[in-house]
Amino acid sequence: MRFRMLGPLEVVGPEGSVLITAERQRIMLALLLMEANRVVPTERLVDAVWGDAPPSTARGQIQICVSMVRANLAKVGLTDVIHTRPPGYVAEIADDDLDLRVFDRLALAGRAAAEAGRYAEADAVFAEALSLWRGDIHIDNGALRTALQAPAARLNEQRLAVVEQWVDVQLALGQHQQLVEQLIDLVMQNPLREHLRAQLMTALYRSGRQAEALEAYRAGRQVLVDELGIEPGEELRRLEEAILSGELDTTLPPPPAPAPPPAPAPAAEGSGVPRLLPGAIADFTGRDAMVARLREVLETDAGDSYGLRILSVTGKGGVGKTTLAVHLGHLLADRYPDGQLFAKLRGPSAQPVPPTQILERFLRSLGVPGTAIPDSVEERAELFRNHIADRRVLIVLDDAIDEAQVRWLLPGSCSCPVLVTSRSRLTGLEGTHAVQLNVFTTDQALQLLSRILGAERVEADLPHALELIELCGGLALALRVVAARLAARQHWTLGHMVARLHDEQRRLNELTHGGVGVRASLALAYQGLPAEAQCLFRRLSMLEATDFSSWVAAPLLDLDVATAEDTLELLVDAQLVDVELIDGLRARYRLHDLVRVYSQECLAEKESTVQRAAVLSRVLSTWLHLLEEAHRRVYGGEHAIHGDAPRRPLDRWVVDREVADPVAWFDAERGSLITVVRQAAAAGLDELCWDLALTSVAMFENRNYFDDWRTTHEIALAITQRNGNRRGRAAMLYSLGSLHMFQYRLDEAAGRLTVARDLFREVGDPHGEALARRNLAFVDQVRGHHDAAMEGYEEALALLVQADDPTAEAHVLNNMAKIRLERGLVREAKQTLEAALAAVERSGGLRIRAQILCRLGEAHLETGDVAEAEHAFSEAMESIRAAGDQVGEAYALRGLATARHRQGAHDDAIEMLERAMVIADRADERMAVGRIRLALGEVTADQRYYGRAREHLAAALEVFERMDAVGWRDRALRVLDGIAAVG
């Protein structure tokens, strides 16, 4: 044979083979060979090469291609093959020189032998014919241009037909056992070919595998229902009945391959009454309220309105949209006596089914003969609308991809309502009544499990039933698969199924049964996405937080935020990502648990470890950038310690949107931040890890999230120790020591701060050393060692001035002023506080400014300047509320109450102190509680309510003694002594 098309294109001449590498030449030669000995117009060659956008020189370039192909063929002795014949060209080739023609001849001969009962001869001839196929047809580097797809499809169809005829012959020769493995592969590759499935069932049955034969039927039925919305044909149904009844003859050969059926007689227009709805499931449950709501919409008469009635049901894959629509269709069948139309709008590979194909099915089911169906989609849509204009027909369109696909299938009459299911929100269909179908509630899921498994079995093991529902995420498809597996295996307990589902890597495997599974449902949605959206879907599973904000799509894709957020919305539209509006303001996105598992599978399959590491680093770097911005907006230009990890900045408008209220942002993202620190540690990114943890500290302190402070820092401390990051370790020890200090666990604080100070000195970080010295001095101050504290503050202050950290300077000066106040050096204390306020002016920190003003108010109280004190505390309150500082508000209220008490407004003072107590108690700020109790004791003692005063003072003493706060303890004791002295 000279020319071989059945596989990769090959040309072999008398003088050897010729390799035609130019793409245009291969396409043109392939088309001429497929139409051998027939003229191919030049326009068709142009279309094959360039499609819809040919250049103006296309005809001339075709002539050049022809000349080049002729020259290549001549090199191997093949002359006089391609001839010019108006209006194009023809390849004149002898039948024996083209494998297409040889295949046709052998297939015809094999069929004739089979029909005559010469099965051994037919077997040999069919085998020879199929041996000519060397693989799929390849023209353009494995791809097929549009103009070649139709003839290539015809050839592949002929090949499958010959395969089926050959299998019939081999079954007739009793080779059923040898055929089973081959037939299993063929059915998997061609799941919609019913005759192949019938052959597999026959081979299995004759091999003594009756159960597997019936399972092959059930799997085939499910595929046909899911993909085409139809039941199996007569051949498969009769075969199943014969197997079940034991009447299938295992000795007789199958009948010879039938001749093509005659064309059906034309039906009278409009005579068909279509009943295309798939069968409804018997155990439908859990959707009573939704069914009632949808029935009300569909049963409402249109009245005088001419508007279409379109109802769309959206929801994620596997939530039960199709089941609901089919159930509803059967419930309403009596109201639509002219029929029910049903079509799946998404094919098995997630591609849209062309509207022309669906309209052809609808028209044929309505009685329109095939010869009367026009070619164009516009004419088919018009004919469809015309045929149902005066009828009452329910139209169910399942799994629509978009509005454009649906519009061609809409009726022109309000008497024919349309029920559409889709994973996307079809907002572009005007006048649509849209409903969202969500996952089952726990009660609905229990109802479904009880219907399938029996109420007794579920109630007997209710804890595991509830765990099953949680592991399935309430997804109807997942619950049905689990229930079906448990129903098929009565010896399995619910606990056994729970244990199998706990392994995330196997969970989607466990959620597959009888050819139906969650993975396949999710794959349809995933495969229908653009490449960029698929990439984002995969990478979202890298986020371990339970929910996330939209900006995170930008570092995941390495794109600007606007583009990345548009891509994220595609996932929302495809029901692969859920979204919830929090407090009517913030959108939070999340992956359903089973969707996350599938996303992780896709990630592992498509993205390398190196790619994933780069993506995670970008995400964490963006988190660090946002966290620093939030910190800056609350605390001004505070010079915190930072590492050398990269920052990935976001556009200013995005930052303004996200952290407009930085405290609220931090509260919303708090859980995510802890997860981010944990992920950084797991990835070995120690520099990012400790910087993220430390940058969060001021917020942790402000909001009294001490557990989060400890958790993040212990994680970061472990990774810095493991990776030998001494500066990072010093930073974490300093911060953990500060946490112990705030909790008045003074021995632990001193120990960690001392190690941190020494480490900072060793690595040459005077700023870090200064901060550690400052906090060690504070520990001395709380213990009442004022001389040591002042010495430590002086050393820290000198280093902080060098480091240009005005916020830390202000903290040190504020604490020094407190010691001076306690020593009675009020004038010096006020001067120190003025210096502290000047430092704050350079940094802009609201919280420390409020603390200094509170201290200044205390100084004014010492000198009897009550009005000045009240002004200072009120000014502090403004800064405190702007910073969202709960503990600061308690201290400011305590100061204001003291001022009011000095002014004689005792009731006001007590009311303020009680409000302060509630705030401090809620924040679990024990030192604040102690000091407020002390103030209440002082006020009530002044009013001679000695019993109440003793209660408050006893409570304050308990706090101060537990915290080793010597100075405050002594003050409380002095007040108690005064009460004792007066009786």
Tab-separated table of N, CA, C and O in Angstrom, residues 615-686:
chain	number	residue	atom	x	y	z
A	615	VAL	N	4.048	29.261	45.020
A	615	VAL	CA	2.706	29.825	45.238
A	615	VAL	C	2.501	30.128	46.723
A	615	VAL	O	2.043	31.212	47.100
A	616	LEU	N	2.855	29.185	47.589
A	616	LEU	CA	2.666	29.387	49.031
A	616	LEU	C	3.489	30.575	49.519
A	616	LEU	O	3.013	31.383	50.333
A	617	SER	N	4.713	30.708	49.034
A	617	SER	CA	5.554	31.826	49.439
A	617	SER	C	4.915	33.158	49.057
A	617	SER	O	4.927	34.121	49.843
A	618	ARG	N	4.303	33.227	47.852
A	618	ARG	CA	3.633	34.459	47.432
A	618	ARG	C	2.457	34.784	48.351
A	618	ARG	O	2.247	35.932	48.749
A	619	VAL	N	1.675	33.763	48.674
A	619	VAL	CA	0.504	33.981	49.524
A	619	VAL	C	0.927	34.481	50.902
A	619	VAL	O	0.377	35.463	51.423
A	620	LEU	N	1.923	33.831	51.504
A	620	LEU	CA	2.368	34.227	52.839
A	620	LEU	C	2.988	35.620	52.821
A	620	LEU	O	2.799	36.405	53.769
A	621	SER	N	3.703	35.953	51.749
A	621	SER	CA	4.305	37.283	51.637
A	621	SER	C	3.239	38.356	51.528
A	621	SER	O	3.407	39.469	52.045
A	622	THR	N	2.129	38.045	50.870
A	622	THR	CA	1.025	39.008	50.774
A	622	THR	C	0.346	39.167	52.120
A	622	THR	O	-0.046	40.277	52.512
A	623	TRP	N	0.186	38.078	52.857
A	623	TRP	CA	-0.358	38.157	54.210
A	623	TRP	C	0.496	39.095	55.066
A	623	TRP	O	-0.035	39.921	55.819
A	624	LEU	N	1.815	38.957	54.975
A	624	LEU	CA	2.706	39.778	55.793
A	624	LEU	C	2.553	41.254	55.436
A	624	LEU	O	2.525	42.128	56.316
A	625	HIS	N	2.418	41.539	54.138
A	625	HIS	CA	2.216	42.919	53.698
A	625	HIS	C	0.924	43.503	54.295
A	625	HIS	O	0.935	44.614	54.848
A	626	LEU	N	-0.168	42.772	54.208
A	626	LEU	CA	-1.446	43.265	54.737
A	626	LEU	C	-1.404	43.416	56.257
A	626	LEU	O	-1.945	44.373	56.819
A	627	LEU	N	-0.757	42.480	56.909
A	627	LEU	CA	-0.674	42.521	58.366
A	627	LEU	C	0.102	43.754	58.824
A	627	LEU	O	-0.283	44.441	59.785
A	628	GLU	N	1.191	44.069	58.147
A	628	GLU	CA	1.968	45.261	58.481
A	628	GLU	C	1.154	46.532	58.256
A	628	GLU	O	1.242	47.493	59.033
A	629	GLU	N	0.353	46.527	57.173
A	629	GLU	CA	-0.493	47.696	56.899
A	629	GLU	C	-1.525	47.881	58.009
A	629	GLU	O	-1.772	49.005	58.467
A	630	ALA	N	-2.159	46.809	58.429
A	630	ALA	CA	-3.148	46.902	59.512
A	630	ALA	C	-2.489	47.392	60.792
A	630	ALA	O	-3.025	48.254	61.512
A	631	HIS	N	-1.313	46.846	61.098
A	631	HIS	CA	-0.571	47.247	62.289
A	631	HIS	C	-0.228	48.738	62.226
A	631	HIS	O	-0.403	49.478	63.204
A	632	ARG	N	0.236	49.210	61.085
A	632	ARG	CA	0.627	50.612	60.932
A	632	ARG	C	-0.559	51.547	61.145
A	632	ARG	O	-0.426	52.607	61.735
A	633	ARG	N	-1.740	51.130	60.665
A	633	ARG	CA	-2.907	52.009	60.762
A	633	ARG	C	-3.426	52.131	62.192
A	633	ARG	O	-4.106	53.099	62.518
A	634	VAL	N	-3.128	51.139	63.026
A	634	VAL	CA	-3.539	51.232	64.427
A	634	VAL	C	-2.445	51.871	65.274
A	634	VAL	O	-2.705	52.733	66.115
A	635	TYR	N	-1.195	51.464	65.040
A	635	TYR	CA	-0.096	51.854	65.926
A	635	TYR	C	0.849	52.877	65.319
A	635	TYR	O	1.884	53.178	65.890
A	636	GLY	N	0.502	53.374	64.129
A	636	GLY	CA	1.348	54.380	63.508
A	636	GLY	C	2.653	53.781	63.034
A	636	GLY	O	2.746	52.606	62.694
A	637	GLY	N	3.692	54.570	63.050
A	637	GLY	CA	4.994	54.126	62.518
A	637	GLY	C	5.797	53.364	63.524
A	637	GLY	O	6.980	53.660	63.732
A	638	GLU	N	5.178	52.432	64.220
A	638	GLU	CA	5.898	51.665	65.239
A	638	GLU	C	7.006	50.848	64.598
A	638	GLU	O	6.799	50.160	63.606
A	639	HIS	N	8.173	50.910	65.198
A	639	HIS	CA	9.332	50.218	64.644
A	639	HIS	C	9.440	48.839	65.276
A	639	HIS	O	10.245	48.613	66.189
A	640	ALA	N	8.608	47.921	64.857
A	640	ALA	CA	8.696	46.562	65.383
A	640	ALA	C	9.884	45.851	64.747
A	640	ALA	O	10.447	46.285	63.741
A	641	ILE	N	10.277	44.746	65.355
A	641	ILE	CA	11.355	43.936	64.764
A	641	ILE	C	10.769	43.174	63.583
A	641	ILE	O	9.689	42.602	63.679
A	642	HIS	N	11.484	43.142	62.481
A	642	HIS	CA	11.033	42.401	61.310
A	642	HIS	C	12.184	41.582	60.746
A	642	HIS	O	13.366	41.876	60.991
A	643	GLY	N	11.818	40.563	59.976
A	643	GLY	CA	12.812	39.734	59.326
A	643	GLY	C	13.057	40.161	57.892
A	643	GLY	O	12.580	41.210	57.435
A	644	ASP	N	13.791	39.322	57.173
A	644	ASP	CA	14.163	39.628	55.786
A	644	ASP	C	13.249	38.955	54.775
A	644	ASP	O	13.564	38.919	53.587
A	645	ALA	N	12.142	38.394	55.223
A	645	ALA	CA	11.238	37.714	54.298
A	645	ALA	C	10.666	38.720	53.299
A	645	ALA	O	10.455	39.895	53.624
A	646	PRO	N	10.381	38.280	52.059
A	646	PRO	CA	9.834	39.209	51.053
A	646	PRO	C	8.402	39.602	51.375
A	646	PRO	O	7.677	38.872	52.049
A	647	ARG	N	8.006	40.782	50.914
A	647	ARG	CA	6.621	41.240	50.991
A	647	ARG	C	6.088	41.345	49.574
A	647	ARG	O	6.765	41.897	48.705
A	648	ARG	N	4.882	40.824	49.361
A	648	ARG	CA	4.242	40.984	48.041
A	648	ARG	C	3.133	42.024	48.204
A	648	ARG	O	2.074	41.737	48.726
A	649	PRO	N	3.370	43.227	47.741
A	649	PRO	CA	2.384	44.288	47.979
A	649	PRO	C	1.134	44.128	47.124
A	649	PRO	O	1.168	43.545	46.041
A	650	LEU	N	0.043	44.651	47.640
A	650	LEU	CA	-1.209	44.727	46.900
A	650	LEU	C	-1.445	46.178	46.495
A	650	LEU	O	-0.890	47.108	47.091
A	651	ASP	N	-2.280	46.378	45.481
A	651	ASP	CA	-2.617	47.740	45.072
A	651	ASP	C	-3.217	48.495	46.250
A	651	ASP	O	-3.915	47.923	47.096
A	652	ARG	N	-2.980	49.818	46.279
A	652	ARG	CA	-3.443	50.633	47.395
A	652	ARG	C	-4.945	50.529	47.600
A	652	ARG	O	-5.431	50.462	48.723
A	653	TRP	N	-5.715	50.483	46.491
A	653	TRP	CA	-7.176	50.417	46.646
A	653	TRP	C	-7.617	49.118	47.313
A	653	TRP	O	-8.619	49.091	48.040
A	654	VAL	N	-6.858	48.066	47.092
A	654	VAL	CA	-7.195	46.782	47.722
A	654	VAL	C	-6.887	46.851	49.218
A	654	VAL	O	-7.692	46.416	50.057
A	655	VAL	N	-5.722	47.408	49.554
A	655	VAL	CA	-5.351	47.539	50.964
A	655	VAL	C	-6.369	48.407	51.701
A	655	VAL	O	-6.817	48.078	52.803
A	656	ASP	N	-6.756	49.539	51.067
A	656	ASP	CA	-7.744	50.423	51.695
A	656	ASP	C	-9.070	49.701	51.922
A	656	ASP	O	-9.730	49.893	52.949
A	657	ARG	N	-9.450	48.878	50.965
A	657	ARG	CA	-10.706	48.132	51.102
A	657	ARG	C	-10.628	47.107	52.229
A	657	ARG	O	-11.562	46.961	53.020
A	658	GLU	N	-9.516	46.403	52.296
A	658	GLU	CA	-9.401	45.302	53.245
A	658	GLU	C	-9.222	45.787	54.679
A	658	GLU	O	-9.839	45.261	55.599
A	659	VAL	N	-8.346	46.769	54.892
A	659	VAL	CA	-8.002	47.160	56.267
A	659	VAL	C	-8.473	48.576	56.572
A	659	VAL	O	-7.846	49.295	57.352
A	660	ALA	N	-9.584	48.987	55.946
A	660	ALA	CA	-10.175	50.287	56.280
A	660	ALA	C	-10.461	50.358	57.783
A	660	ALA	O	-10.251	51.379	58.426
A	661	ASP	N	-10.945	49.248	58.339
A	661	ASP	CA	-11.087	49.110	59.792
A	661	ASP	C	-10.133	47.993	60.207
A	661	ASP	O	-10.496	46.811	60.198
A	662	PRO	N	-8.898	48.350	60.560
A	662	PRO	CA	-7.880	47.299	60.772
A	662	PRO	C	-8.200	46.349	61.910
A	662	PRO	O	-7.880	45.166	61.837
A	663	VAL	N	-8.831	46.853	62.963
A	663	VAL	CA	-9.152	45.971	64.094
A	663	VAL	C	-10.222	44.967	63.687
A	663	VAL	O	-10.122	43.762	63.986
A	664	ALA	N	-11.257	45.437	62.988
A	664	ALA	CA	-12.299	44.517	62.507
A	664	ALA	C	-11.701	43.514	61.522
A	664	ALA	O	-12.071	42.326	61.526
A	665	TRP	N	-10.790	43.973	60.664
A	665	TRP	CA	-10.131	43.063	59.717
A	665	TRP	C	-9.370	41.985	60.467
A	665	TRP	O	-9.446	40.806	60.125
A	666	PHE	N	-8.642	42.393	61.489
A	666	PHE	CA	-7.853	41.426	62.246
A	666	PHE	C	-8.761	40.401	62.922
A	666	PHE	O	-8.469	39.201	62.913
A	667	ASP	N	-9.867	40.860	63.481
A	667	ASP	CA	-10.805	39.928	64.113
A	667	ASP	C	-11.343	38.927	63.096
A	667	ASP	O	-11.483	37.730	63.395
A	668	ALA	N	-11.654	39.411	61.885
A	668	ALA	CA	-12.208	38.524	60.852
A	668	ALA	C	-11.174	37.521	60.361
A	668	ALA	O	-11.499	36.374	60.055
A	669	GLU	N	-9.904	37.950	60.294
A	669	GLU	CA	-8.853	37.096	59.726
A	669	GLU	C	-8.045	36.358	60.781
A	669	GLU	O	-7.096	35.652	60.444
A	670	ARG	N	-8.417	36.509	62.034
A	670	ARG	CA	-7.613	35.955	63.127
A	670	ARG	C	-7.353	34.456	62.959
A	670	ARG	O	-6.220	33.979	63.056
A	671	GLY	N	-8.413	33.694	62.672
A	671	GLY	CA	-8.236	32.253	62.491
A	671	GLY	C	-7.337	31.934	61.318
A	671	GLY	O	-6.497	31.017	61.368
A	672	SER	N	-7.476	32.698	60.223
A	672	SER	CA	-6.648	32.476	59.039
A	672	SER	C	-5.185	32.764	59.339
A	672	SER	O	-4.294	32.063	58.860
A	673	LEU	N	-4.920	33.812	60.145
A	673	LEU	CA	-3.539	34.169	60.464
A	673	LEU	C	-2.835	33.052	61.235
A	673	LEU	O	-1.665	32.756	60.990
A	674	ILE	N	-3.546	32.437	62.152
A	674	ILE	CA	-2.947	31.324	62.896
A	674	ILE	C	-2.608	30.182	61.934
A	674	ILE	O	-1.531	29.572	62.004
A	675	THR	N	-3.518	29.907	61.013
A	675	THR	CA	-3.281	28.859	60.022
A	675	THR	C	-2.109	29.204	59.131
A	675	THR	O	-1.298	28.333	58.776
A	676	VAL	N	-1.998	30.471	58.753
A	676	VAL	CA	-0.906	30.924	57.885
A	676	VAL	C	0.436	30.711	58.571
A	676	VAL	O	1.409	30.247	57.955
A	677	VAL	N	0.523	31.047	59.865
A	677	VAL	CA	1.764	30.832	60.610
A	677	VAL	C	2.107	29.342	60.630
A	677	VAL	O	3.264	28.935	60.429
A	678	ARG	N	1.086	28.532	60.837
A	678	ARG	CA	1.314	27.078	60.874
A	678	ARG	C	1.790	26.561	59.503
A	678	ARG	O	2.688	25.718	59.427
A	679	GLN	N	1.203	27.074	58.423
A	679	GLN	CA	1.622	26.645	57.086
A	679	GLN	C	3.054	27.075	56.787
A	679	GLN	O	3.812	26.332	56.160
A	680	ALA	N	3.421	28.295	57.199
A	680	ALA	CA	4.790	28.762	56.977
A	680	ALA	C	5.786	27.849	57.683
A	680	ALA	O	6.841	27.498	57.125
A	681	ALA	N	5.454	27.439	58.893
A	681	ALA	CA	6.346	26.541	59.630
A	681	ALA	C	6.443	25.184	58.948
A	681	ALA	O	7.537	24.629	58.792
A	682	ALA	N	5.294	24.651	58.526
A	682	ALA	CA	5.289	23.338	57.871
A	682	ALA	C	6.107	23.350	56.589
A	682	ALA	O	6.709	22.339	56.215
A	683	ALA	N	6.132	24.503	55.913
A	683	ALA	CA	6.886	24.614	54.658
A	683	ALA	C	8.357	24.946	54.898
A	683	ALA	O	9.133	25.057	53.945
A	684	GLY	N	8.746	25.102	56.173
A	684	GLY	CA	10.152	25.416	56.476
A	684	GLY	C	10.515	26.864	56.236
A	684	GLY	O	11.700	27.207	56.214
A	685	LEU	N	9.515	27.748	56.076
A	685	LEU	CA	9.764	29.169	55.805
A	685	LEU	C	9.881	29.907	57.132
A	685	LEU	O	9.006	30.657	57.539
A	686	ASP	N	10.994	29.677	57.841
A	686	ASP	CA	11.139	30.179	59.199
A	686	ASP	C	11.116	31.704	59.275
A	686	ASP	O	10.548	32.282	60.209
